[in-house]
């Protein structure tokens, strides 16, 4: 599988976000906004438990490429 085609979902039970590798420009906007959650050097690289759902939703909205999106918000 082409690594560019990877899509991953991450959830905290309230909010589920989708990350599409092919769209990510690695601009680091998410990392700068919420560095406790978005950690490109670790696995998994998105750690939902380190911020509130509101903070995560707000940061996803700032992703300039659309690589991050909300798939479910309970
Ligand atoms: S803000 Fe979006 S495009 Fe930028 S690194 Fe994060 S996921 Fe990728």
PDB file of N, CA and C and ligand atoms in Angstrom:
ATOM      1  N   UNK A   1       0.839  -1.203   0.000  1.00  0.00           N
ATOM      2  CA  UNK A   1       0.000   0.000   0.000  1.00  0.00           C
ATOM      3  C   UNK A   1       0.872   1.250   0.000  1.00  0.00           C
ATOM      4  N   UNK A   2       0.512   2.155  -0.835  1.00  0.00           N
ATOM      5  CA  UNK A   2       1.233   3.426  -0.880  1.00  0.00           C
ATOM      6  C   UNK A   2       1.044   4.178   0.436  1.00  0.00           C
ATOM      7  N   UNK A   3       2.138   4.518   1.126  1.00  0.00           N
ATOM      8  CA  UNK A   3       1.982   5.209   2.410  1.00  0.00           C
ATOM      9  C   UNK A   3       1.210   6.518   2.303  1.00  0.00           C
ATOM     10  N   UNK A   4       1.212   7.088   1.106  1.00  0.00           N
ATOM     11  CA  UNK A   4       0.475   8.338   0.892  1.00  0.00           C
ATOM     12  C   UNK A   4      -1.038   8.134   0.992  1.00  0.00           C
ATOM     13  N   UNK A   5      -1.458   6.885   0.824  1.00  0.00           N
ATOM     14  CA  UNK A   5      -2.903   6.619   0.846  1.00  0.00           C
ATOM     15  C   UNK A   5      -3.425   6.320   2.251  1.00  0.00           C
ATOM     16  N   UNK A   6      -2.536   6.390   3.223  1.00  0.00           N
ATOM     17  CA  UNK A   6      -2.941   6.048   4.590  1.00  0.00           C
ATOM     18  C   UNK A   6      -3.940   7.067   5.131  1.00  0.00           C
ATOM     19  N   UNK A   7      -5.004   6.553   5.692  1.00  0.00           N
ATOM     20  CA  UNK A   7      -5.915   7.396   6.460  1.00  0.00           C
ATOM     21  C   UNK A   7      -6.066   6.751   7.829  1.00  0.00           C
ATOM     22  N   UNK A   8      -6.151   7.603   8.843  1.00  0.00           N
ATOM     23  CA  UNK A   8      -6.268   7.063  10.192  1.00  0.00           C
ATOM     24  C   UNK A   8      -7.316   7.838  10.957  1.00  0.00           C
ATOM     25  N   UNK A   9      -8.005   7.136  11.847  1.00  0.00           N
ATOM     26  CA  UNK A   9      -8.955   7.814  12.718  1.00  0.00           C
ATOM     27  C   UNK A   9      -8.470   7.706  14.156  1.00  0.00           C
ATOM     28  N   UNK A  10      -8.797   8.741  14.893  1.00  0.00           N
ATOM     29  CA  UNK A  10      -8.427   8.811  16.310  1.00  0.00           C
ATOM     30  C   UNK A  10      -9.652   9.301  17.060  1.00  0.00           C
ATOM     31  N   UNK A  11      -9.897   8.719  18.244  1.00  0.00           N
ATOM     32  CA  UNK A  11     -11.098   9.120  18.982  1.00  0.00           C
ATOM     33  C   UNK A  11     -10.808   9.233  20.472  1.00  0.00           C
ATOM     34  N   UNK A  12     -11.579  10.062  21.128  1.00  0.00           N
ATOM     35  CA  UNK A  12     -11.538  10.113  22.593  1.00  0.00           C
ATOM     36  C   UNK A  12     -12.884   9.669  23.168  1.00  0.00           C
ATOM     37  N   UNK A  13     -13.717   9.084  22.311  1.00  0.00           N
ATOM     38  CA  UNK A  13     -15.037   8.653  22.747  1.00  0.00           C
ATOM     39  C   UNK A  13     -16.105   9.712  22.522  1.00  0.00           C
ATOM     40  N   UNK A  14     -15.679  10.948  22.377  1.00  0.00           N
ATOM     41  CA  UNK A  14     -16.609  12.063  22.127  1.00  0.00           C
ATOM     42  C   UNK A  14     -16.471  12.569  20.708  1.00  0.00           C
ATOM     43  N   UNK A  15     -15.207  12.734  20.328  1.00  0.00           N
ATOM     44  CA  UNK A  15     -14.890  13.288  19.013  1.00  0.00           C
ATOM     45  C   UNK A  15     -13.995  12.292  18.286  1.00  0.00           C
ATOM     46  N   UNK A  16     -14.278  12.073  17.014  1.00  0.00           N
ATOM     47  CA  UNK A  16     -13.412  11.227  16.189  1.00  0.00           C
ATOM     48  C   UNK A  16     -12.879  12.073  15.053  1.00  0.00           C
ATOM     49  N   UNK A  17     -11.566  12.053  14.876  1.00  0.00           N
ATOM     50  CA  UNK A  17     -10.976  12.821  13.792  1.00  0.00           C
ATOM     51  C   UNK A  17     -10.329  11.883  12.779  1.00  0.00           C
ATOM     52  N   UNK A  18     -10.322  12.345  11.554  1.00  0.00           N
ATOM     53  CA  UNK A  18      -9.726  11.595  10.443  1.00  0.00           C
ATOM     54  C   UNK A  18      -8.487  12.352   9.980  1.00  0.00           C
ATOM     55  N   UNK A  19      -7.413  11.620   9.730  1.00  0.00           N
ATOM     56  CA  UNK A  19      -6.200  12.214   9.172  1.00  0.00           C
ATOM     57  C   UNK A  19      -5.872  11.509   7.865  1.00  0.00           C
ATOM     58  N   UNK A  20      -5.763  12.279   6.808  1.00  0.00           N
ATOM     59  CA  UNK A  20      -5.466  11.734   5.476  1.00  0.00           C
ATOM     60  C   UNK A  20      -4.040  12.118   5.085  1.00  0.00           C
ATOM     61  N   UNK A  21      -3.180  11.132   5.099  1.00  0.00           N
ATOM     62  CA  UNK A  21      -1.752  11.389   4.879  1.00  0.00           C
ATOM     63  C   UNK A  21      -1.477  12.115   3.567  1.00  0.00           C
ATOM     64  N   UNK A  22      -2.206  11.753   2.530  1.00  0.00           N
ATOM     65  CA  UNK A  22      -1.934  12.324   1.204  1.00  0.00           C
ATOM     66  C   UNK A  22      -2.182  13.823   1.155  1.00  0.00           C
ATOM     67  N   UNK A  23      -3.052  14.307   2.028  1.00  0.00           N
ATOM     68  CA  UNK A  23      -3.384  15.737   2.021  1.00  0.00           C
ATOM     69  C   UNK A  23      -2.485  16.558   2.931  1.00  0.00           C
ATOM     70  N   UNK A  24      -1.846  15.894   3.886  1.00  0.00           N
ATOM     71  CA  UNK A  24      -1.074  16.627   4.902  1.00  0.00           C
ATOM     72  C   UNK A  24       0.129  17.313   4.263  1.00  0.00           C
ATOM     73  N   UNK A  25       0.232  18.617   4.516  1.00  0.00           N
ATOM     74  CA  UNK A  25       1.359  19.411   3.985  1.00  0.00           C
ATOM     75  C   UNK A  25       2.478  19.527   5.007  1.00  0.00           C
ATOM     76  N   UNK A  26       2.308  18.894   6.137  1.00  0.00           N
ATOM     77  CA  UNK A  26       3.303  18.942   7.211  1.00  0.00           C
ATOM     78  C   UNK A  26       3.663  20.373   7.572  1.00  0.00           C
ATOM     79  N   UNK A  27       2.645  21.206   7.546  1.00  0.00           N
ATOM     80  CA  UNK A  27       2.852  22.613   7.871  1.00  0.00           C
ATOM     81  C   UNK A  27       3.058  22.818   9.357  1.00  0.00           C
ATOM     82  N   UNK A  28       2.622  21.867  10.159  1.00  0.00           N
ATOM     83  CA  UNK A  28       2.835  21.966  11.596  1.00  0.00           C
ATOM     84  C   UNK A  28       1.848  22.860  12.318  1.00  0.00           C
ATOM     85  N   UNK A  29       0.807  23.298  11.635  1.00  0.00           N
ATOM     86  CA  UNK A  29      -0.185  24.155  12.295  1.00  0.00           C
ATOM     87  C   UNK A  29      -0.804  23.427  13.491  1.00  0.00           C
ATOM     88  N   UNK A  30      -1.143  22.165  13.292  1.00  0.00           N
ATOM     89  CA  UNK A  30      -1.746  21.387  14.387  1.00  0.00           C
ATOM     90  C   UNK A  30      -0.766  21.242  15.548  1.00  0.00           C
ATOM     91  N   UNK A  31       0.492  20.999  15.231  1.00  0.00           N
ATOM     92  CA  UNK A  31       1.504  20.807  16.272  1.00  0.00           C
ATOM     93  C   UNK A  31       1.697  22.096  17.068  1.00  0.00           C
ATOM     94  N   UNK A  32       1.725  23.226  16.370  1.00  0.00           N
ATOM     95  CA  UNK A  32       1.910  24.514  17.060  1.00  0.00           C
ATOM     96  C   UNK A  32       0.709  24.845  17.927  1.00  0.00           C
ATOM     97  N   UNK A  33      -0.473  24.490  17.476  1.00  0.00           N
ATOM     98  CA  UNK A  33      -1.691  24.807  18.225  1.00  0.00           C
ATOM     99  C   UNK A  33      -1.868  23.924  19.450  1.00  0.00           C
ATOM    100  N   UNK A  34      -1.552  22.659  19.305  1.00  0.00           N
ATOM    101  CA  UNK A  34      -1.859  21.694  20.369  1.00  0.00           C
ATOM    102  C   UNK A  34      -0.747  20.638  20.392  1.00  0.00           C
ATOM    103  N   UNK A  35       0.410  21.053  20.898  1.00  0.00           N
ATOM    104  CA  UNK A  35       1.571  20.155  20.821  1.00  0.00           C
ATOM    105  C   UNK A  35       1.469  18.954  21.748  1.00  0.00           C
ATOM    106  N   UNK A  36       0.560  18.998  22.730  1.00  0.00           N
ATOM    107  CA  UNK A  36       0.372  17.834  23.602  1.00  0.00           C
ATOM    108  C   UNK A  36      -0.387  16.710  22.904  1.00  0.00           C
ATOM    109  N   UNK A  37      -1.121  17.068  21.868  1.00  0.00           N
ATOM    110  CA  UNK A  37      -1.954  16.083  21.163  1.00  0.00           C
ATOM    111  C   UNK A  37      -1.291  15.640  19.858  1.00  0.00           C
ATOM    112  N   UNK A  38      -0.801  16.607  19.083  1.00  0.00           N
ATOM    113  CA  UNK A  38      -0.232  16.310  17.766  1.00  0.00           C
ATOM    114  C   UNK A  38       1.288  16.198  17.899  1.00  0.00           C
ATOM    115  N   UNK A  39       1.775  14.965  17.871  1.00  0.00           N
ATOM    116  CA  UNK A  39       3.192  14.690  18.137  1.00  0.00           C
ATOM    117  C   UNK A  39       3.760  13.848  17.003  1.00  0.00           C
ATOM    118  N   UNK A  40       4.283  14.499  15.980  1.00  0.00           N
ATOM    119  CA  UNK A  40       4.732  13.759  14.796  1.00  0.00           C
ATOM    120  C   UNK A  40       5.835  12.733  15.081  1.00  0.00           C
ATOM    121  N   UNK A  41       6.560  12.888  16.186  1.00  0.00           N
ATOM    122  CA  UNK A  41       7.670  11.967  16.459  1.00  0.00           C
ATOM    123  C   UNK A  41       7.239  10.726  17.234  1.00  0.00           C
ATOM    124  N   UNK A  42       5.983  10.626  17.609  1.00  0.00           N
ATOM    125  CA  UNK A  42       5.573   9.497  18.449  1.00  0.00           C
ATOM    126  C   UNK A  42       4.505   8.652  17.751  1.00  0.00           C
ATOM    127  N   UNK A  43       4.235   7.514  18.312  1.00  0.00           N
ATOM    128  CA  UNK A  43       3.190   6.605  17.829  1.00  0.00           C
ATOM    129  C   UNK A  43       2.202   6.351  18.957  1.00  0.00           C
ATOM    130  N   UNK A  44       0.929   6.507  18.815  1.00  0.00           N
ATOM    131  CA  UNK A  44       0.316   7.164  17.666  1.00  0.00           C
ATOM    132  C   UNK A  44       0.645   8.657  17.669  1.00  0.00           C
ATOM    133  N   UNK A  45       0.651   9.258  16.505  1.00  0.00           N
ATOM    134  CA  UNK A  45       1.117  10.650  16.459  1.00  0.00           C
ATOM    135  C   UNK A  45       0.061  11.627  16.961  1.00  0.00           C
ATOM    136  N   UNK A  46      -1.207  11.182  17.020  1.00  0.00           N
ATOM    137  CA  UNK A  46      -2.263  12.021  17.589  1.00  0.00           C
ATOM    138  C   UNK A  46      -2.724  11.360  18.887  1.00  0.00           C
ATOM    139  N   UNK A  47      -2.583  12.073  19.999  1.00  0.00           N
ATOM    140  CA  UNK A  47      -2.923  11.525  21.315  1.00  0.00           C
ATOM    141  C   UNK A  47      -4.069  12.340  21.904  1.00  0.00           C
ATOM    142  N   UNK A  48      -5.257  11.855  21.623  1.00  0.00           N
ATOM    143  CA  UNK A  48      -6.491  12.595  21.924  1.00  0.00           C
ATOM    144  C   UNK A  48      -6.686  12.873  23.410  1.00  0.00           C
ATOM    145  N   UNK A  49      -6.090  12.053  24.261  1.00  0.00           N
ATOM    146  CA  UNK A  49      -6.374  12.169  25.687  1.00  0.00           C
ATOM    147  C   UNK A  49      -5.739  13.392  26.344  1.00  0.00           C
ATOM    148  N   UNK A  50      -4.895  14.113  25.606  1.00  0.00           N
ATOM    149  CA  UNK A  50      -4.159  15.205  26.221  1.00  0.00           C
ATOM    150  C   UNK A  50      -4.787  16.583  26.055  1.00  0.00           C
ATOM    151  N   UNK A  51      -6.014  16.641  25.561  1.00  0.00           N
ATOM    152  CA  UNK A  51      -6.688  17.943  25.443  1.00  0.00           C
ATOM    153  C   UNK A  51      -8.191  17.709  25.457  1.00  0.00           C
ATOM    154  N   UNK A  52      -8.920  18.791  25.632  1.00  0.00           N
ATOM    155  CA  UNK A  52     -10.382  18.677  25.631  1.00  0.00           C
ATOM    156  C   UNK A  52     -10.888  18.516  24.195  1.00  0.00           C
ATOM    157  N   UNK A  53     -12.106  18.001  24.081  1.00  0.00           N
ATOM    158  CA  UNK A  53     -12.706  17.857  22.755  1.00  0.00           C
ATOM    159  C   UNK A  53     -12.802  19.205  22.054  1.00  0.00           C
ATOM    160  N   UNK A  54     -13.129  20.257  22.818  1.00  0.00           N
ATOM    161  CA  UNK A  54     -13.260  21.599  22.225  1.00  0.00           C
ATOM    162  C   UNK A  54     -11.931  22.061  21.633  1.00  0.00           C
ATOM    163  N   UNK A  55     -10.852  21.839  22.359  1.00  0.00           N
ATOM    164  CA  UNK A  55      -9.535  22.255  21.861  1.00  0.00           C
ATOM    165  C   UNK A  55      -9.169  21.482  20.600  1.00  0.00           C
ATOM    166  N   UNK A  56      -9.487  20.193  20.589  1.00  0.00           N
ATOM    167  CA  UNK A  56      -9.157  19.362  19.422  1.00  0.00           C
ATOM    168  C   UNK A  56      -9.966  19.812  18.208  1.00  0.00           C
ATOM    169  N   UNK A  57     -11.254  20.041  18.402  1.00  0.00           N
ATOM    170  CA  UNK A  57     -12.102  20.477  17.285  1.00  0.00           C
ATOM    171  C   UNK A  57     -11.598  21.808  16.727  1.00  0.00           C
ATOM    172  N   UNK A  58     -11.223  22.725  17.619  1.00  0.00           N
ATOM    173  CA  UNK A  58     -10.741  24.044  17.180  1.00  0.00           C
ATOM    174  C   UNK A  58      -9.450  23.913  16.386  1.00  0.00           C
ATOM    175  N   UNK A  59      -8.585  23.001  16.798  1.00  0.00           N
ATOM    176  CA  UNK A  59      -7.309  22.829  16.098  1.00  0.00           C
ATOM    177  C   UNK A  59      -7.513  22.150  14.750  1.00  0.00           C
ATOM    178  N   UNK A  60      -8.383  21.156  14.706  1.00  0.00           N
ATOM    179  CA  UNK A  60      -8.680  20.491  13.429  1.00  0.00           C
ATOM    180  C   UNK A  60      -9.186  21.519  12.411  1.00  0.00           C
ATOM    181  N   UNK A  61      -9.986  22.470  12.886  1.00  0.00           N
ATOM    182  CA  UNK A  61     -10.547  23.488  11.984  1.00  0.00           C
ATOM    183  C   UNK A  61      -9.463  24.369  11.368  1.00  0.00           C
ATOM    184  N   UNK A  62      -8.292  24.443  12.013  1.00  0.00           N
ATOM    185  CA  UNK A  62      -7.210  25.304  11.503  1.00  0.00           C
ATOM    186  C   UNK A  62      -6.300  24.595  10.508  1.00  0.00           C
ATOM    187  N   UNK A  63      -6.473  23.306  10.322  1.00  0.00           N
ATOM    188  CA  UNK A  63      -5.608  22.561   9.392  1.00  0.00           C
ATOM    189  C   UNK A  63      -5.787  23.151   7.986  1.00  0.00           C
ATOM    190  N   UNK A  64      -4.714  23.685   7.388  1.00  0.00           N
ATOM    191  CA  UNK A  64      -4.862  24.403   6.121  1.00  0.00           C
ATOM    192  C   UNK A  64      -5.131  23.507   4.915  1.00  0.00           C
ATOM    193  N   UNK A  65      -4.827  22.222   5.016  1.00  0.00           N
ATOM    194  CA  UNK A  65      -4.922  21.344   3.845  1.00  0.00           C
ATOM    195  C   UNK A  65      -6.195  20.516   3.815  1.00  0.00           C
ATOM    196  N   UNK A  66      -6.889  20.442   4.932  1.00  0.00           N
ATOM    197  CA  UNK A  66      -8.041  19.541   5.018  1.00  0.00           C
ATOM    198  C   UNK A  66      -7.638  18.111   5.368  1.00  0.00           C
ATOM    199  N   UNK A  67      -6.357  17.901   5.679  1.00  0.00           N
ATOM    200  CA  UNK A  67      -5.915  16.548   6.050  1.00  0.00           C
ATOM    201  C   UNK A  67      -6.600  16.078   7.322  1.00  0.00           C
ATOM    202  N   UNK A  68      -6.862  17.014   8.223  1.00  0.00           N
ATOM    203  CA  UNK A  68      -7.581  16.691   9.454  1.00  0.00           C
ATOM    204  C   UNK A  68      -9.040  17.079   9.282  1.00  0.00           C
ATOM    205  N   UNK A  69      -9.935  16.193   9.684  1.00  0.00           N
ATOM    206  CA  UNK A  69     -11.352  16.528   9.665  1.00  0.00           C
ATOM    207  C   UNK A  69     -12.047  15.785  10.798  1.00  0.00           C
ATOM    208  N   UNK A  70     -13.201  16.279  11.144  1.00  0.00           N
ATOM    209  CA  UNK A  70     -14.017  15.647  12.180  1.00  0.00           C
ATOM    210  C   UNK A  70     -14.964  14.668  11.495  1.00  0.00           C
ATOM    211  N   UNK A  71     -14.954  13.425  11.933  1.00  0.00           N
ATOM    212  CA  UNK A  71     -15.902  12.477  11.348  1.00  0.00           C
ATOM    213  C   UNK A  71     -17.078  12.224  12.281  1.00  0.00           C
ATOM    214  N   UNK A  72     -16.887  12.477  13.574  1.00  0.00           N
ATOM    215  CA  UNK A  72     -17.991  12.281  14.504  1.00  0.00           C
ATOM    216  C   UNK A  72     -17.780  13.188  15.696  1.00  0.00           C
ATOM    217  N   UNK A  73     -18.836  13.878  16.092  1.00  0.00           N
ATOM    218  CA  UNK A  73     -18.761  14.781  17.240  1.00  0.00           C
ATOM    219  C   UNK A  73     -20.024  14.580  18.051  1.00  0.00           C
ATOM    220  N   UNK A  74     -19.928  13.805  19.153  1.00  0.00           N
ATOM    221  CA  UNK A  74     -21.125  13.431  19.910  1.00  0.00           C
ATOM    222  C   UNK A  74     -21.577  14.554  20.826  1.00  0.00           C
TER     223      UNK A  74
HETATM  224  S1  LIG B   1      -2.164  21.146  10.326  1.00  0.00           S
HETATM  225 FE1  LIG B   1      -2.932  19.673   8.824  1.00  0.00          FE
HETATM  226  S2  LIG B   1      -1.531  19.837   7.087  1.00  0.00           S
HETATM  227 FE2  LIG B   1      -0.520  20.758   8.849  1.00  0.00          FE
HETATM  228  S3  LIG B   1       0.706  19.110   9.764  1.00  0.00           S
HETATM  229 FE3  LIG B   1      -1.261  19.146  10.824  1.00  0.00          FE
HETATM  230  S4  LIG B   1      -2.487  17.643   9.690  1.00  0.00           S
HETATM  231 FE4  LIG B   1      -0.794  18.164   8.367  1.00  0.00          FE
END
